[in-house]
CSV table of C-alpha atoms in Angstrom, one decimal:
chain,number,residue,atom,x,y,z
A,1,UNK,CA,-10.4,-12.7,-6.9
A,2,UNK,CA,-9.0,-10.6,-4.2
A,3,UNK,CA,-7.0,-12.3,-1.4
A,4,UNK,CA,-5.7,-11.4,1.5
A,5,UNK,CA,-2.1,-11.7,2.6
A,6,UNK,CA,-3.0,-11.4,6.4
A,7,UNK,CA,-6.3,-12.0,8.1
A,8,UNK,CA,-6.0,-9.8,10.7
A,9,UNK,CA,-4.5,-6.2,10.5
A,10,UNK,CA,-3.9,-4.7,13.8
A,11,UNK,CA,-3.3,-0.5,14.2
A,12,UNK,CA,-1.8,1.6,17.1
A,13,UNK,CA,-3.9,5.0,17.5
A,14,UNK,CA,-1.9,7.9,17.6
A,15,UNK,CA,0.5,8.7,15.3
A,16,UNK,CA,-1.0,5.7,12.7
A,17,UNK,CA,-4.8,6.1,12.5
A,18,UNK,CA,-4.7,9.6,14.4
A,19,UNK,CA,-2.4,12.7,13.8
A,20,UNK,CA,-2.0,13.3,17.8
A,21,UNK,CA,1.3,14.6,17.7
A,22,UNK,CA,0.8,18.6,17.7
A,23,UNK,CA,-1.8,18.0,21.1
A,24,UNK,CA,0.6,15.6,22.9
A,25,UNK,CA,3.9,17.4,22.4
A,26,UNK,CA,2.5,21.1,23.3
A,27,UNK,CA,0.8,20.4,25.9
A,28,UNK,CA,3.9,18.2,27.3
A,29,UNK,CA,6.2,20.9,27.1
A,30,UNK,CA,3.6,23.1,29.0
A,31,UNK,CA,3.4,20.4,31.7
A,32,UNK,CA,7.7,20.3,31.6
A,33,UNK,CA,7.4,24.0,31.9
A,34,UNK,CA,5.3,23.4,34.8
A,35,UNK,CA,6.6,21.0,36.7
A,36,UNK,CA,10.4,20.8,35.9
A,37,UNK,CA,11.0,24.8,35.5
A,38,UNK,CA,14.9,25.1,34.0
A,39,UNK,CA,15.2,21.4,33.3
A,40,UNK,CA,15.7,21.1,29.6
A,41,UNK,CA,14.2,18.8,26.9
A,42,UNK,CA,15.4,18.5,23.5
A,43,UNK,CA,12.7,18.3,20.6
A,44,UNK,CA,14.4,14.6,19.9
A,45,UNK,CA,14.1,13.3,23.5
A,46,UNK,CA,10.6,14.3,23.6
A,47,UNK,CA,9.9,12.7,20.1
A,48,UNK,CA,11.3,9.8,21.0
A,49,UNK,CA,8.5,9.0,24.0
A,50,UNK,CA,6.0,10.1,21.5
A,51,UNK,CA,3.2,7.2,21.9
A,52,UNK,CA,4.5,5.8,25.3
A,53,UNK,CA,2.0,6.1,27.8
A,54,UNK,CA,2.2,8.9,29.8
A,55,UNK,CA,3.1,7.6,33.5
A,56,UNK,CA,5.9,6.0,31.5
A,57,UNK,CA,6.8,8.8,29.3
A,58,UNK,CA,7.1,11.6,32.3
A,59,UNK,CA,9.1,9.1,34.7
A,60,UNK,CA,11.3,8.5,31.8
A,61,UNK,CA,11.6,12.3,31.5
A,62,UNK,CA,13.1,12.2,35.5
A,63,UNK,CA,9.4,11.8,37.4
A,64,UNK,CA,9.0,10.4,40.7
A,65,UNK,CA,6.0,7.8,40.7
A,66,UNK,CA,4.3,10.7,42.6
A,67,UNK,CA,5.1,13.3,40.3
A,68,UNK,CA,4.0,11.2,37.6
A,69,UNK,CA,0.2,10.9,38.4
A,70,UNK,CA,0.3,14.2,39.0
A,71,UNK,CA,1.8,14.9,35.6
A,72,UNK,CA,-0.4,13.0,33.9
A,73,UNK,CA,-3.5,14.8,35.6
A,74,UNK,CA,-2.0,18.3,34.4
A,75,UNK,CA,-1.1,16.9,31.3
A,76,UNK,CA,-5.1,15.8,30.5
A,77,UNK,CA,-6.3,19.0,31.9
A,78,UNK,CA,-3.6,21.0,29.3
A,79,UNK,CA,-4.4,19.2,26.1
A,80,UNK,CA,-8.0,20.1,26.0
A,81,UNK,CA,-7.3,23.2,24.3
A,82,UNK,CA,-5.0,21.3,21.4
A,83,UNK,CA,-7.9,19.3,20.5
A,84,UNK,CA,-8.8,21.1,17.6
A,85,UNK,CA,-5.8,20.0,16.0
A,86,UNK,CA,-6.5,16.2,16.4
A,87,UNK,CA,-7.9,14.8,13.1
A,88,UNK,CA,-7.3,11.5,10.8
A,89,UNK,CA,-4.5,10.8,8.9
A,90,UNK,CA,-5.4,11.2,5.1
A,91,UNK,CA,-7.1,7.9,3.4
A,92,UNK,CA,-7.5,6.6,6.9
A,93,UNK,CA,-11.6,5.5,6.2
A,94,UNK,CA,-11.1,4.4,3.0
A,95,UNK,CA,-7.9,2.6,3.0
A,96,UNK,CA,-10.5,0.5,6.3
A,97,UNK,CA,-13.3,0.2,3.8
A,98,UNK,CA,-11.2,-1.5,1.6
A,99,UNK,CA,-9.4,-4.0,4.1
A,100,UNK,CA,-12.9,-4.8,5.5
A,101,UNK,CA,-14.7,-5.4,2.1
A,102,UNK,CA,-11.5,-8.1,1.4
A,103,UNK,CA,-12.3,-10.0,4.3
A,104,UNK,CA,-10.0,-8.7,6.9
A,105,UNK,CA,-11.0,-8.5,10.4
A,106,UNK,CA,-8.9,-5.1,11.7
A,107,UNK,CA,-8.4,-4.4,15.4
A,108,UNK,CA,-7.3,-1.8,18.1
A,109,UNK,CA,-3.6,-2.4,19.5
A,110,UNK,CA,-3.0,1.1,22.1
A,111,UNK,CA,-1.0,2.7,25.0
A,112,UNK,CA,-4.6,4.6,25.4
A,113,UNK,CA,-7.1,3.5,28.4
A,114,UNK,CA,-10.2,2.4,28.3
A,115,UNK,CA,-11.1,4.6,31.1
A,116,UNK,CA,-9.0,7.4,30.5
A,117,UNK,CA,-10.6,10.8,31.6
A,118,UNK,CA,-10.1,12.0,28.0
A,119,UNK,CA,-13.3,11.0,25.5
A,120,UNK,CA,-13.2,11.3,21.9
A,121,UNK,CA,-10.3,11.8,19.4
A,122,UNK,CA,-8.1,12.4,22.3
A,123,UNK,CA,-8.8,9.6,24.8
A,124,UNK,CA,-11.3,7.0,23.8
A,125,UNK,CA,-9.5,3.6,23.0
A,126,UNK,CA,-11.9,3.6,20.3
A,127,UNK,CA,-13.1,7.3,18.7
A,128,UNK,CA,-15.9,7.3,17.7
A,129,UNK,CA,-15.5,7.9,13.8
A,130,UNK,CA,-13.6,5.1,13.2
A,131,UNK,CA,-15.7,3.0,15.6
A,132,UNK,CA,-17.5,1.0,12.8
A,133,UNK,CA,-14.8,-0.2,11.1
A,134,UNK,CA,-12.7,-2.3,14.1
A,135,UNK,CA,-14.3,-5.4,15.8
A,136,UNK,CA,-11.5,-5.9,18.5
A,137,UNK,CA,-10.1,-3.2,20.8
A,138,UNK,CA,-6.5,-3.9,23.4
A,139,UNK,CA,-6.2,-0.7,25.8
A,140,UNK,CA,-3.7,-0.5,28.4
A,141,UNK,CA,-6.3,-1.0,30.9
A,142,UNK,CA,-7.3,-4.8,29.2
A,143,UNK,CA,-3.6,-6.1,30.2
A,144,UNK,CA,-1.5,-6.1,33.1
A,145,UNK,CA,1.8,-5.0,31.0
A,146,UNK,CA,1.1,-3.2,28.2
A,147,UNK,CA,3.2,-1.8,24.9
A,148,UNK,CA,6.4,-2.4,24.9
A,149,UNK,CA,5.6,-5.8,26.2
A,150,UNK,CA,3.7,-8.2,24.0
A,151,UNK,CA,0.5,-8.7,26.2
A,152,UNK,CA,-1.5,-6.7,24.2
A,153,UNK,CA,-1.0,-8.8,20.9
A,154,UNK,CA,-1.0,-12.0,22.9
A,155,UNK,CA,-4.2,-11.0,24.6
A,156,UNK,CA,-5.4,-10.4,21.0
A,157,UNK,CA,-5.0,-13.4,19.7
A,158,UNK,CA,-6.6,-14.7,22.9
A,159,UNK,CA,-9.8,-13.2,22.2
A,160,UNK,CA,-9.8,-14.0,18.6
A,161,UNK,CA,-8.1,-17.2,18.0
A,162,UNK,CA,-5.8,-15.8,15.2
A,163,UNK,CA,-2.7,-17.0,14.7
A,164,UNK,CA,0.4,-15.0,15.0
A,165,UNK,CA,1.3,-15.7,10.8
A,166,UNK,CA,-2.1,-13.9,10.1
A,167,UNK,CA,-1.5,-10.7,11.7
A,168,UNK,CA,0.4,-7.6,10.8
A,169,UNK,CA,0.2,-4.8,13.1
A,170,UNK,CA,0.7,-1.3,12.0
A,171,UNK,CA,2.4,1.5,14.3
A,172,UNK,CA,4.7,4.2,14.5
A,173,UNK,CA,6.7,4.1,17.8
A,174,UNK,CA,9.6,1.7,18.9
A,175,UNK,CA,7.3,0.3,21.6
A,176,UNK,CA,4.8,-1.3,18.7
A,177,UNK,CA,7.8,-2.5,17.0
A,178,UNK,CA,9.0,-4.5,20.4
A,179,UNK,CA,5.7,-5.6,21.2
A,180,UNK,CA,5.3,-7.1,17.6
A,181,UNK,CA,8.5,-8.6,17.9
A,182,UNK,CA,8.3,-10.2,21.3
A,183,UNK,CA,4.9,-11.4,20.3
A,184,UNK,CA,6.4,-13.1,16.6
A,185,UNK,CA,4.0,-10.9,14.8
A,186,UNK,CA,5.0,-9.1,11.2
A,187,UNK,CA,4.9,-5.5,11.8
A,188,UNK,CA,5.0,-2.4,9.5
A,189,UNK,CA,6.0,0.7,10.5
A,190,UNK,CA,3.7,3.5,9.5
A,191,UNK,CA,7.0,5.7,8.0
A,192,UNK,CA,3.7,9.4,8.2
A,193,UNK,CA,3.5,9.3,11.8
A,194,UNK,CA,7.0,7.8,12.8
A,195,UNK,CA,9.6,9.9,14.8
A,196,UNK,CA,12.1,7.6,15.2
A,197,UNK,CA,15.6,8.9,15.3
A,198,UNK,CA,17.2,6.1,13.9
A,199,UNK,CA,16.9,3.2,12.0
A,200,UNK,CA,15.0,0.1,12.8
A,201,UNK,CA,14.6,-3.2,11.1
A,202,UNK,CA,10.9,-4.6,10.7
A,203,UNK,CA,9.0,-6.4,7.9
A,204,UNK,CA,7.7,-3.5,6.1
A,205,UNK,CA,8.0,0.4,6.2
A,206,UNK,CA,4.7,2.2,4.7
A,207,UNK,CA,4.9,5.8,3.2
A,208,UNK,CA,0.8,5.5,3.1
A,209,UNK,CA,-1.8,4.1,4.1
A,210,UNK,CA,-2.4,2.7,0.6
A,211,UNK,CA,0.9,1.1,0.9
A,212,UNK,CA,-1.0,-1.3,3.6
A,213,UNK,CA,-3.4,-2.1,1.1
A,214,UNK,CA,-0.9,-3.0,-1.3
A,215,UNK,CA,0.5,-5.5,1.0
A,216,UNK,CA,-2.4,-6.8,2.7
A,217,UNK,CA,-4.2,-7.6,-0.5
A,218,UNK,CA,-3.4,-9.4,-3.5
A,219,UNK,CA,-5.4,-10.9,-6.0
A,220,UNK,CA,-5.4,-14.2,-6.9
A,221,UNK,CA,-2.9,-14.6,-9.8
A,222,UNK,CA,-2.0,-18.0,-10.2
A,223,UNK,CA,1.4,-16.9,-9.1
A,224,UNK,CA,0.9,-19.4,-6.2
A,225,UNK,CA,0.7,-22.7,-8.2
A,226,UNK,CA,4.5,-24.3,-8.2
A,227,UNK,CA,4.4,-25.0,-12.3
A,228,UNK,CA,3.8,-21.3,-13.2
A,229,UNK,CA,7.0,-20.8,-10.3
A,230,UNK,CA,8.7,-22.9,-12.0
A,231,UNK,CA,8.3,-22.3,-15.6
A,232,UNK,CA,9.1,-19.0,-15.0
A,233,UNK,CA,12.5,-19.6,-13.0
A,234,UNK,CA,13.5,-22.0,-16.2
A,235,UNK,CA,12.7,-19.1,-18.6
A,236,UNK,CA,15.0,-17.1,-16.6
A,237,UNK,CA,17.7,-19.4,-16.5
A,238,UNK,CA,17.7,-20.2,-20.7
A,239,UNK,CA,17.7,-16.4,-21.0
A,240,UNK,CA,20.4,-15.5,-19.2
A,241,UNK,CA,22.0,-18.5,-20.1
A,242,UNK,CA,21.7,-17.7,-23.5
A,243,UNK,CA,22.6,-14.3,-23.6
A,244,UNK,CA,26.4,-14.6,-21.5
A,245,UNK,CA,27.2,-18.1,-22.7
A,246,UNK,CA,29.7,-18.5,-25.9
A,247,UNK,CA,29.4,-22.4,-26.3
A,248,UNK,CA,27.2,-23.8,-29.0
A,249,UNK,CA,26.3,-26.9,-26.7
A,250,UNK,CA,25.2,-24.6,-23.9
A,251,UNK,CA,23.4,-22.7,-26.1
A,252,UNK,CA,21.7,-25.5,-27.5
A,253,UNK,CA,20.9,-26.7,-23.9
A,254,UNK,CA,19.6,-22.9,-22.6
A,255,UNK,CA,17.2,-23.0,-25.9
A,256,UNK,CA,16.0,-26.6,-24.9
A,257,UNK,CA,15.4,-25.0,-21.3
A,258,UNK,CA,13.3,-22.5,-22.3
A,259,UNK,CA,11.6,-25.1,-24.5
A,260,UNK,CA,10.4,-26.8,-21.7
A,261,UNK,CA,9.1,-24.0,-19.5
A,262,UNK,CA,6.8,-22.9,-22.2
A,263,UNK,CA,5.8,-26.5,-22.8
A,264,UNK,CA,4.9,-26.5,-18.9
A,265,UNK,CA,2.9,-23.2,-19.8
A,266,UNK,CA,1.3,-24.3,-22.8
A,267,UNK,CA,0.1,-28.2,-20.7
A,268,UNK,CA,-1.4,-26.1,-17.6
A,269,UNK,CA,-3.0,-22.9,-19.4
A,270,UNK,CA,-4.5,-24.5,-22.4
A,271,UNK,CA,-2.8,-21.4,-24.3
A,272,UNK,CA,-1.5,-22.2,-28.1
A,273,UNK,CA,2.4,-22.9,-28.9
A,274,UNK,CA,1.8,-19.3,-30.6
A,275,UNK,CA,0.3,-17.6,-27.7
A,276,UNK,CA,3.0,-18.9,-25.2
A,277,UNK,CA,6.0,-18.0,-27.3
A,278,UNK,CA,4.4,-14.7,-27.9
A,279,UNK,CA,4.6,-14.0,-24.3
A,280,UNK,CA,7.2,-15.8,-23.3
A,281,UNK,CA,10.1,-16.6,-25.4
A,282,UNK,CA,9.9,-12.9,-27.1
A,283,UNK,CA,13.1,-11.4,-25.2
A,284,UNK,CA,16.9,-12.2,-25.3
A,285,UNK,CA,19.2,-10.6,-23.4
A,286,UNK,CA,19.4,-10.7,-19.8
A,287,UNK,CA,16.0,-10.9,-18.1
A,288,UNK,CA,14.7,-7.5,-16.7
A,289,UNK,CA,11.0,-6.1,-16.0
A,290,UNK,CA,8.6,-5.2,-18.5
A,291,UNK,CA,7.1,-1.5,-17.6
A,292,UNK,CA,3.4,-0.8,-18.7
A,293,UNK,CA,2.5,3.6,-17.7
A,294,UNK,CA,-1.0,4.4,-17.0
A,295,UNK,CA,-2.5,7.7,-17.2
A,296,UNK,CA,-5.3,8.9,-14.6
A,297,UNK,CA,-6.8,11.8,-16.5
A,298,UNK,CA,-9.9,13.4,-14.3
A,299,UNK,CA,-12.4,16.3,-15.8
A,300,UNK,CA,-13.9,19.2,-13.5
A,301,UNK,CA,-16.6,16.6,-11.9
A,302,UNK,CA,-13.6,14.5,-10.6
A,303,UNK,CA,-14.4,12.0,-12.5
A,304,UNK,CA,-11.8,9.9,-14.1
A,305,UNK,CA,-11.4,8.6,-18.3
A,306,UNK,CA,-11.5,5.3,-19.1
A,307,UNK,CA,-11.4,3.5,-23.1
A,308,UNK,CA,-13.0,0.9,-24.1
A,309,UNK,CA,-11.1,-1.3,-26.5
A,310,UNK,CA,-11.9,-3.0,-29.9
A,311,UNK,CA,-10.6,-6.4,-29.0
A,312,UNK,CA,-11.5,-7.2,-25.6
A,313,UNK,CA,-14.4,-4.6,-25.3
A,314,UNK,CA,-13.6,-3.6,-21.6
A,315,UNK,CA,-12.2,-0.5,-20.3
A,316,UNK,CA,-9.1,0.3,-18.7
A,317,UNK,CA,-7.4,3.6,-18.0
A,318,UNK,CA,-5.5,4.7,-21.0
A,319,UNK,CA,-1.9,3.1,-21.4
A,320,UNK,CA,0.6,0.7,-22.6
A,321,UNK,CA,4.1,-1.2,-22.7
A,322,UNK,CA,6.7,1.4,-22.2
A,323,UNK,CA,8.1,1.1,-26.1
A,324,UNK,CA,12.0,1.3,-26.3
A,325,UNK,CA,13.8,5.1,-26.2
A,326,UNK,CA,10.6,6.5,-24.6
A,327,UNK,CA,10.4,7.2,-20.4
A,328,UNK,CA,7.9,7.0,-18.0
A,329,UNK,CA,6.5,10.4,-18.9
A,330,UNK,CA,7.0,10.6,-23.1
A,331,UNK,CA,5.5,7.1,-23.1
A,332,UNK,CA,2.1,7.7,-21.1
A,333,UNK,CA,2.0,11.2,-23.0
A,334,UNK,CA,2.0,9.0,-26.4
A,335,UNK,CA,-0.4,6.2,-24.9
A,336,UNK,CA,-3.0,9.2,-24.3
A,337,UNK,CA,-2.8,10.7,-27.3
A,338,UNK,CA,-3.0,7.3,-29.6
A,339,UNK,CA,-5.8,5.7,-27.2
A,340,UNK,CA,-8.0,8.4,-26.3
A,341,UNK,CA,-7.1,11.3,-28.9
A,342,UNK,CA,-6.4,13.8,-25.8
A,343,UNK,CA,-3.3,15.3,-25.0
A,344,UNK,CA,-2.0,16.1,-21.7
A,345,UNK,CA,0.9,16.7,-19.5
A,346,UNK,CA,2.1,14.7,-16.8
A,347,UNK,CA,1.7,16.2,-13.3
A,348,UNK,CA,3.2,13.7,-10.5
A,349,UNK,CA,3.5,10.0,-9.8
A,350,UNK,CA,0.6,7.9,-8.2
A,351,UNK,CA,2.3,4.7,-8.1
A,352,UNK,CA,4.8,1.9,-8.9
A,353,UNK,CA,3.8,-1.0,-8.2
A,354,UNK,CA,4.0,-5.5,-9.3
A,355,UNK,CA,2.1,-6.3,-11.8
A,356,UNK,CA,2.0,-9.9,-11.3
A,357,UNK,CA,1.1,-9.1,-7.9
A,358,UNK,CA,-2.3,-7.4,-8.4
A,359,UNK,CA,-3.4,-8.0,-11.8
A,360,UNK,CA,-4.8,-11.3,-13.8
A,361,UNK,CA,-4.3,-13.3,-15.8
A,362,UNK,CA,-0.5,-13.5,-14.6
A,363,UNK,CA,2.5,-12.9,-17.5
A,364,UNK,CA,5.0,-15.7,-17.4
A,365,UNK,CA,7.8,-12.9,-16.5
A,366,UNK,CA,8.0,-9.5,-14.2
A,367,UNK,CA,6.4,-6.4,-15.1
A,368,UNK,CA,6.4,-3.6,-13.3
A,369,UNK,CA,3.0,-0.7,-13.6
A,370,UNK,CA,3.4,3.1,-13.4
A,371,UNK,CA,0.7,5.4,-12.6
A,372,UNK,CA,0.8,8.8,-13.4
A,373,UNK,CA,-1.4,11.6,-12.8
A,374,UNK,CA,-2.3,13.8,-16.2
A,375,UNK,CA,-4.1,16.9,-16.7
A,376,UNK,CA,-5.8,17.6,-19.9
A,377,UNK,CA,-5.8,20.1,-22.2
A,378,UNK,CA,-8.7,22.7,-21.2
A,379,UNK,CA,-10.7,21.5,-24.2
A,380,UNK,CA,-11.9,17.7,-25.0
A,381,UNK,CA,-11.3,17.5,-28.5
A,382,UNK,CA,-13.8,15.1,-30.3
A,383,UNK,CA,-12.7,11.6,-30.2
A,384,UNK,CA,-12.3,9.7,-33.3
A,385,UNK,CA,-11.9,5.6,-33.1
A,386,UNK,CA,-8.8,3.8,-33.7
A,387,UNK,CA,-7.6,0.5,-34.1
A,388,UNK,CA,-7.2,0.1,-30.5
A,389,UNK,CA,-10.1,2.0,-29.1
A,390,UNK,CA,-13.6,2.3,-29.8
A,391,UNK,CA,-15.4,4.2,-27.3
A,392,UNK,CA,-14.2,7.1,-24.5
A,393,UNK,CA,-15.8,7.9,-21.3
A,394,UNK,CA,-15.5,9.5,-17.9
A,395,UNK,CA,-16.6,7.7,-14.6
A,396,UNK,CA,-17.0,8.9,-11.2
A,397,UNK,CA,-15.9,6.3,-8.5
A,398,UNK,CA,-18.9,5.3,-7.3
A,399,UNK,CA,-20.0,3.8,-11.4
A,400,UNK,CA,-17.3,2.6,-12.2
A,401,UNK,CA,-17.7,-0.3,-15.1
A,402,UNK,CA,-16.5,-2.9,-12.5
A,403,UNK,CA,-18.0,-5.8,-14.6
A,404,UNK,CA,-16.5,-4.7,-17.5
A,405,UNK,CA,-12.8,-3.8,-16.3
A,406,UNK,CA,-9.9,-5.0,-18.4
A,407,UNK,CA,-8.3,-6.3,-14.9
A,408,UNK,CA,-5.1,-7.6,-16.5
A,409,UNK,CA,-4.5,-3.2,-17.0
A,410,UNK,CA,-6.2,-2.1,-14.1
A,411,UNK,CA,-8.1,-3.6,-10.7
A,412,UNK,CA,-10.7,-1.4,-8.9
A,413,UNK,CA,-8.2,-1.2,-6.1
A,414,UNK,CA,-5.7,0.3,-8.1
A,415,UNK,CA,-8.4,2.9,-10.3
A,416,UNK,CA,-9.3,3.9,-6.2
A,417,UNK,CA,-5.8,4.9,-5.8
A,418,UNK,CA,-6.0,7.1,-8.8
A,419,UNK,CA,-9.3,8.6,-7.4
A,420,UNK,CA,-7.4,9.2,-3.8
A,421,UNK,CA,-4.3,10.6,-5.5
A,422,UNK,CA,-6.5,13.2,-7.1
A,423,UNK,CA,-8.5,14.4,-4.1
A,424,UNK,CA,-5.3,14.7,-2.3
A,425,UNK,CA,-2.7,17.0,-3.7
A,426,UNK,CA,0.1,15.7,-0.8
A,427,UNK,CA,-0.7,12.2,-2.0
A,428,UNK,CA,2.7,10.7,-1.0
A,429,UNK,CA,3.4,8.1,-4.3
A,430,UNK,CA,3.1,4.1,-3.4
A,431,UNK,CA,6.0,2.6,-4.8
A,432,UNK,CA,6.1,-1.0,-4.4
């Protein structure tokens, strides 16, 4: 069961949801060129009041409140040219599909008004092709001080009744990062449309938009009951214990400790001594992350190749523990070739991302999942069943066998990611 981290995710416009920045910055220097002939701008200055609104961005640029309406009247009459370049960043529609289709209510937080002379991609507070995915829209015009000042947010949570602990909001300028933090609102700063010159400190940075799903959703892994927590901190401890100490009475205490975390295991799961100890007690040493590679193989429909195994009978994308003196690359190579008889070559990354985070049932220590992307050989050769694998197949997105999806190996979340990073040959890799 998918749940959501935060009820309510919020996004500024331009420079998060909308690549604006080619329109706003050539036109600006036109209207510089204009107005303030022999006055110079650095590329840096300019990039810095990238998302301010513009009465506020020319009169930080040396404007008189005069000049400044003026200004801003040239400056909508020059961009109308640039508007061809205006377009979504990539995964934008999905990535709000998916939020939406968890529960999530998303909303509008933006310098933009909501009578600006602009309409469309370039002025509406709302454009029109993301229109049906956002239920709440803030413009500058709904507040009497807008971003860097928290009214927007605060008028937000006004109209909706959320609570500040259920929002994150998504941006990409210093101004969304104040507002968030003057209204006590998480915010993450969207790292594909940010030109920041420096350094700021804020509860996440996102490469992607997928990253944002990463975050915002996470599926209901039992990681949230206090035993599991706790079994699996007292694990730890014996482990470690065990593998530094050089006393026969602390060892005997260490093994005693991990005793009775797999006792707590074995009393709340219902899982045999066997099972537990199998998954639990199998590693000395001190405690690191387990590293399972998955390999997203696609055929010239785009559609992607799943296995069905012998002892579960659901399908997964084929892959495995990382086994010891292989890598990322050899490993998901060998997984490929034992699972699904294919061999292929590993093109780029897709993701790194927590296990125990996104996949159920949850393993009583860390794991860590890689997804790679893999092209084929040019030729399917016929597939022959093993002892692991009884059937191959290729699905396109839209049929995928959801009710039949090994989920502990791979949710439909992370098989969309695959689908995205194949469509997309600047897919920028989500690592977790």
């Amino acid at each position: 069961m998918t749940v959501c981290r935060y009820r309510h995710v919020l996004f500024d416009l331009d420079g998060t949801l909308f690549d604006t920045y080619e329109a706003n910055m050539l036109s600006l220097k036109e209207v510089l060129t204009r107005m303030q002939p022999g006055v110079p701008h650095s590329d840096e200055e300019l990039d810095a009041l990238f998302g301010v609104p513009g009465l506020a961005c020319l009169k930080a640029l040396g404007f008189n409140d005069a000049k400044a309406e003026e200004g801003v009247a040239l400056w909508t009459e020059l961009i109308l040219p640039y508007a061809y370049t205006v377009k979504l960043f990539p995964h934008v529609e999905s990535v709000l599909k998916a939020l939406i289709s968890a529960g999530c209510t998303l909303g509008i937080v933006t310098s933009r008004r909501r009578y600006a002379e602009l309409e469309g991609t370039l002025g509406d507070c709302l454009p029109p092709v993301i229109a049906p995915y956002f239920k709440y829209v803030v413009s500058a015009d709904d507040v009497k001080a807008p971003k860097p000042a928290p009214d927007s947010l605060l008028k937000y949570m006004e109209i909706t009744g959320a609570k500040r602990e259920e929002i994150l909001f998504v941006g990409d300028a210093l101004t969304d990062l104040q507002c968030a933090d003057s209204a006590g609102v998480d915010f993450a700063l969207a790292l594909w449309g940010a030109k920041l010159q420096h350094h700021v400190r804020c509860a996440y940075y996102f490469k992607s938009l997928y990253d944002v799903l990463l975050t915002v959703l996470r599926e209901r892994t039992g990681l949230e009951e206090k035993w599991f927590r706790w079994a699996g901190e007292m694990q730890a401890i014996g482990q470690i214990g065990l593998a530094y100490c050089r006393n026969i009475f602390d060892e005997e205490r260490y093994t005693r400790l991990r005793e009775l975390a797999s006792e707590i295991l074995m009393t709340y799961t219902g899982k045999s001594e066997k099972e537990v100890k199998q998954s639990f007690l199998f590693d000395k040493g001190y405690i690191t992350p387990k590293v399972d590679t998955r390999a997203a193989i696609f055929n010239e429909q785009g559609e992607i190749l799943m296995v069905r195994e012998k002892l579960s009978g659901l399908w997964n994308i084929p892959g495995g523990w990382c086994d010891e003196h292989e890598s990322l690359v050899s490993n998901t190579v060998k997984e490929v070739r034992e699972e699904a008889g294919l061999e292929v070559h590993v093109e780029r990354l897709i993701a790194v991302v927590d296990r125990n985070a996104h996949n159920t049932p949850p393993l009583p220590y860390g794991a860590l999942k890689a997804f790679l992307l893999c092209k084929k050989a040019e030729v399917d050769s016929p597939f022959i069943e093993t002892d692991e694998t009884m059937e191959r197949a290729y699905f396109a997105e839209d049929a995928l066998p959801l009710q039949e999806l090994r989920l502990d190996t791979n949710t439909p979340l992370q098989l969309r990611m695959c689908f995205a990073a194949f469509r997309d040959p600047h897919f920028v890799p989500v690592i977790e």
